[in-house]
Amino acid sequence: TPIEYKLLLLLIEHRGKVLTHSFILKEIWGYSGTEDSQSLRVFMATLRKKIDSSVDGPQYIQTHIGVGYRMMKVE
């Protein structure tokens, strides 16, 4: 979806850095309120299912509980 694509680009642009929920909401939806944090979780879950299908745990997108998300640097 377009939002998943924007999320992916944002994570790639800042790979290796933890992006807070507020930062992601502001960059993708234009505001940093916590009203849409559940929507963000849903979008991140569907994005992760599409690109991160490892049974050993997250390979590309790491969740930092209560903080945000980070795109792992894969070498």
Coordinates of N, CA, C and O in Angstrom, one line a residue:
T1 N 0.8 -1.2 0.0 CA 0.0 0.0 0.0 C 0.9 1.2 0.0 O 2.1 1.2 0.4
P2 N 0.3 2.4 -0.4 CA 1.1 3.6 -0.4 C 1.7 4.0 1.0 O 2.9 4.4 1.1
I3 N 1.0 3.7 2.1 CA 1.5 4.1 3.4 C 2.6 3.1 3.8 O 3.7 3.5 4.3
E4 N 2.5 1.8 3.5 CA 3.5 0.9 3.7 C 4.8 1.2 3.0 O 5.9 1.1 3.5
Y5 N 4.6 1.7 1.8 CA 5.8 2.1 0.9 C 6.5 3.3 1.6 O 7.7 3.3 1.7
K6 N 5.7 4.3 2.1 CA 6.3 5.5 2.7 C 7.0 5.0 4.0 O 8.1 5.6 4.3
L7 N 6.4 4.1 4.7 CA 7.1 3.6 6.0 C 8.4 3.0 5.6 O 9.4 3.2 6.3
L8 N 8.4 2.1 4.6 CA 9.6 1.4 4.2 C 10.7 2.4 3.8 O 11.8 2.3 4.2
L9 N 10.3 3.4 3.0 CA 11.3 4.4 2.6 C 11.9 5.2 3.8 O 13.1 5.4 3.8
L10 N 11.0 5.5 4.7 CA 11.4 6.3 5.9 C 12.4 5.4 6.7 O 13.4 5.9 7.2
L11 N 12.1 4.1 6.9 CA 13.0 3.3 7.7 C 14.3 3.1 7.0 O 15.4 3.1 7.6
I12 N 14.3 2.9 5.7 CA 15.5 2.7 4.9 C 16.4 4.0 5.0 O 17.6 3.9 5.2
E13 N 15.7 5.1 4.9 CA 16.5 6.4 4.9 C 17.2 6.6 6.2 O 18.3 7.2 6.3
H14 N 16.6 6.1 7.3 CA 17.2 6.2 8.7 C 17.6 4.9 9.2 O 17.6 4.7 10.5
R15 N 18.0 4.0 8.4 CA 18.4 2.6 8.9 C 19.5 2.7 9.9 O 20.4 3.5 9.8
G16 N 19.3 1.8 10.9 CA 20.2 1.8 12.0 C 19.8 2.7 13.2 O 20.4 2.5 14.3
K17 N 18.9 3.6 13.0 CA 18.4 4.5 14.0 C 17.0 4.1 14.4 O 16.2 3.7 13.6
V18 N 16.8 4.2 15.7 CA 15.4 4.0 16.3 C 14.6 5.2 16.0 O 14.9 6.4 16.3
L19 N 13.5 5.0 15.2 CA 12.5 6.1 14.9 C 11.4 6.0 15.9 O 10.7 5.0 16.0
T20 N 11.1 7.1 16.6 CA 10.0 7.1 17.6 C 8.7 7.1 16.9 O 8.5 7.4 15.7
H21 N 7.7 6.6 17.7 CA 6.3 6.6 17.1 C 5.9 8.0 16.7 O 5.3 8.2 15.6
S22 N 6.2 9.0 17.5 CA 5.9 10.4 17.2 C 6.5 10.9 15.9 O 5.9 11.5 15.1
F23 N 7.8 10.5 15.7 CA 8.5 10.9 14.5 C 7.9 10.3 13.3 O 7.6 11.0 12.3
I24 N 7.6 9.0 13.4 CA 7.0 8.3 12.2 C 5.6 8.9 11.9 O 5.3 9.1 10.7
L25 N 4.8 9.1 12.9 CA 3.5 9.6 12.7 C 3.5 11.0 12.0 O 2.8 11.3 11.1
K26 N 4.5 11.8 12.5 CA 4.6 13.2 11.9 C 5.1 13.1 10.4 O 4.6 13.8 9.6
E27 N 6.0 12.2 10.1 CA 6.6 12.1 8.8 C 5.6 11.5 7.8 O 5.5 11.9 6.7
I28 N 4.8 10.5 8.3 CA 3.9 9.8 7.4 C 2.5 10.5 7.3 O 1.9 10.6 6.3
W29 N 1.9 10.8 8.5 CA 0.6 11.3 8.5 C 0.5 12.8 8.8 O -0.5 13.4 8.7
G30 N 1.7 13.5 9.1 CA 1.7 14.9 9.2 C 1.4 15.4 10.6 O 1.3 16.6 10.8
Y31 N 1.3 14.6 11.6 CA 1.1 15.0 13.0 C 1.7 14.0 13.9 O 1.9 12.8 13.5
S32 N 2.0 14.4 15.1 CA 2.7 13.5 16.0 C 1.9 13.0 17.2 O 2.5 12.6 18.2
G33 N 0.6 13.2 17.2 CA -0.2 12.7 18.3 C -0.2 11.2 18.4 O 0.2 10.5 17.5
T34 N -0.7 10.7 19.5 CA -0.7 9.3 19.8 C -2.0 8.6 19.3 O -2.1 7.4 19.5
E35 N -2.9 9.4 18.8 CA -4.2 8.8 18.4 C -4.1 7.7 17.4 O -4.8 6.7 17.4
D36 N -3.1 7.8 16.5 CA -2.9 6.8 15.4 C -1.8 5.8 15.7 O -1.4 5.1 14.8
S37 N -1.4 5.6 16.9 CA -0.3 4.7 17.2 C -0.7 3.3 16.9 O 0.1 2.4 16.5
Q38 N -2.0 3.0 17.2 CA -2.5 1.6 16.8 C -2.5 1.4 15.3 O -2.1 0.3 14.9
S39 N -2.9 2.4 14.5 CA -2.8 2.3 13.1 C -1.3 2.0 12.6 O -1.1 1.2 11.8
L40 N -0.4 2.7 13.3 CA 1.0 2.5 13.0 C 1.4 1.1 13.2 O 2.1 0.5 12.4
R41 N 1.0 0.6 14.4 CA 1.3 -0.8 14.7 C 0.8 -1.8 13.7 O 1.5 -2.7 13.3
V42 N -0.4 -1.6 13.2 CA -1.0 -2.4 12.2 C -0.2 -2.3 10.9 O 0.1 -3.4 10.3
F43 N 0.1 -1.1 10.4 CA 0.8 -1.0 9.2 C 2.2 -1.6 9.3 O 2.7 -2.2 8.4
M44 N 2.9 -1.4 10.5 CA 4.2 -2.0 10.6 C 4.1 -3.6 10.6 O 5.0 -4.2 10.1
A45 N 3.1 -4.1 11.2 CA 2.9 -5.6 11.3 C 2.7 -6.1 9.8 O 3.3 -7.1 9.5
T46 N 1.9 -5.4 9.0 CA 1.6 -5.9 7.7 C 2.9 -5.8 6.8 O 3.2 -6.6 6.0
L47 N 3.6 -4.7 7.0 CA 4.9 -4.4 6.3 C 5.9 -5.5 6.7 O 6.5 -6.1 5.8
R48 N 6.0 -5.8 8.0 CA 6.9 -6.8 8.4 C 6.6 -8.2 7.8 O 7.5 -8.9 7.4
K49 N 5.3 -8.5 7.8 CA 4.9 -9.8 7.2 C 5.3 -9.9 5.7 O 5.6 -11.0 5.2
K50 N 5.3 -8.8 5.0 CA 5.7 -8.8 3.6 C 7.2 -8.9 3.4 O 7.6 -9.5 2.4
I51 N 8.0 -8.3 4.2 CA 9.4 -8.2 3.9 C 10.3 -9.0 5.0 O 11.5 -9.2 4.7
D52 N 9.7 -9.4 6.1 CA 10.5 -10.0 7.2 C 9.9 -11.3 7.6 O 9.4 -11.4 8.7
S53 N 10.0 -12.3 6.7 CA 9.3 -13.6 7.0 C 10.2 -14.6 7.7 O 9.9 -15.8 7.6
S54 N 11.2 -14.2 8.4 CA 12.1 -15.1 9.1 C 11.4 -15.7 10.3 O 10.8 -15.0 11.1
V55 N 11.6 -17.0 10.5 CA 11.0 -17.6 11.7 C 11.9 -17.4 12.9 O 11.5 -17.7 14.0
D56 N 13.1 -17.0 12.7 CA 14.0 -16.7 13.8 C 13.9 -15.4 14.5 O 14.7 -15.0 15.3
G57 N 12.9 -14.7 14.1 CA 12.6 -13.3 14.7 C 12.9 -12.3 13.6 O 13.2 -12.6 12.5
P58 N 12.7 -11.0 14.0 CA 12.8 -9.9 13.0 C 14.2 -9.8 12.4 O 15.2 -9.9 13.1
Q59 N 14.3 -9.8 11.1 CA 15.5 -9.7 10.4 C 15.8 -8.3 9.9 O 16.9 -7.9 9.9
Y60 N 14.8 -7.6 9.6 CA 14.9 -6.2 9.0 C 14.3 -5.1 9.9 O 15.0 -4.1 10.1
I61 N 13.1 -5.3 10.4 CA 12.5 -4.3 11.2 C 12.5 -4.8 12.7 O 11.9 -5.8 13.0
Q62 N 13.0 -4.0 13.5 CA 13.1 -4.3 14.9 C 12.2 -3.3 15.7 O 12.2 -2.1 15.5
T63 N 11.4 -3.9 16.6 CA 10.5 -3.1 17.4 C 11.2 -2.8 18.7 O 11.7 -3.7 19.4
H64 N 11.1 -1.5 19.1 CA 11.6 -1.1 20.4 C 10.4 -0.7 21.2 O 9.8 0.4 21.0
I65 N 9.9 -1.6 22.1 CA 8.7 -1.4 22.8 C 8.6 -0.1 23.5 O 9.5 0.2 24.3
G66 N 7.5 0.6 23.3 CA 7.3 1.9 24.0 C 8.0 3.0 23.3 O 7.9 4.2 23.8
V67 N 8.9 2.7 22.3 CA 9.7 3.8 21.7 C 9.4 3.9 20.3 O 9.0 5.0 19.8
G68 N 9.6 2.9 19.5 CA 9.4 3.0 18.0 C 10.0 1.8 17.3 O 10.0 0.7 17.8
Y69 N 10.5 2.0 16.1 CA 11.0 1.0 15.2 C 12.3 1.3 14.6 O 12.7 2.5 14.5
R70 N 13.1 0.3 14.2 CA 14.4 0.5 13.6 C 14.6 -0.5 12.5 O 14.3 -1.7 12.6
M71 N 15.1 0.0 11.4 CA 15.5 -0.8 10.2 C 16.9 -1.3 10.5 O 17.8 -0.5 10.7
M72 N 17.1 -2.6 10.6 CA 18.4 -3.2 10.9 C 19.3 -3.0 9.7 O 18.9 -3.0 8.6
K73 N 20.6 -2.8 10.0 CA 21.6 -2.7 8.9 C 22.0 -4.2 8.6 O 22.5 -4.9 9.4
V74 N 21.7 -4.6 7.4 CA 22.0 -6.0 7.0 C 23.2 -5.9 6.1 O 23.3 -5.2 5.1
E75 N 24.2 -6.8 6.4 CA 25.4 -6.8 5.6 C 25.6 -8.1 4.9 O 25.1 -9.1 5.2

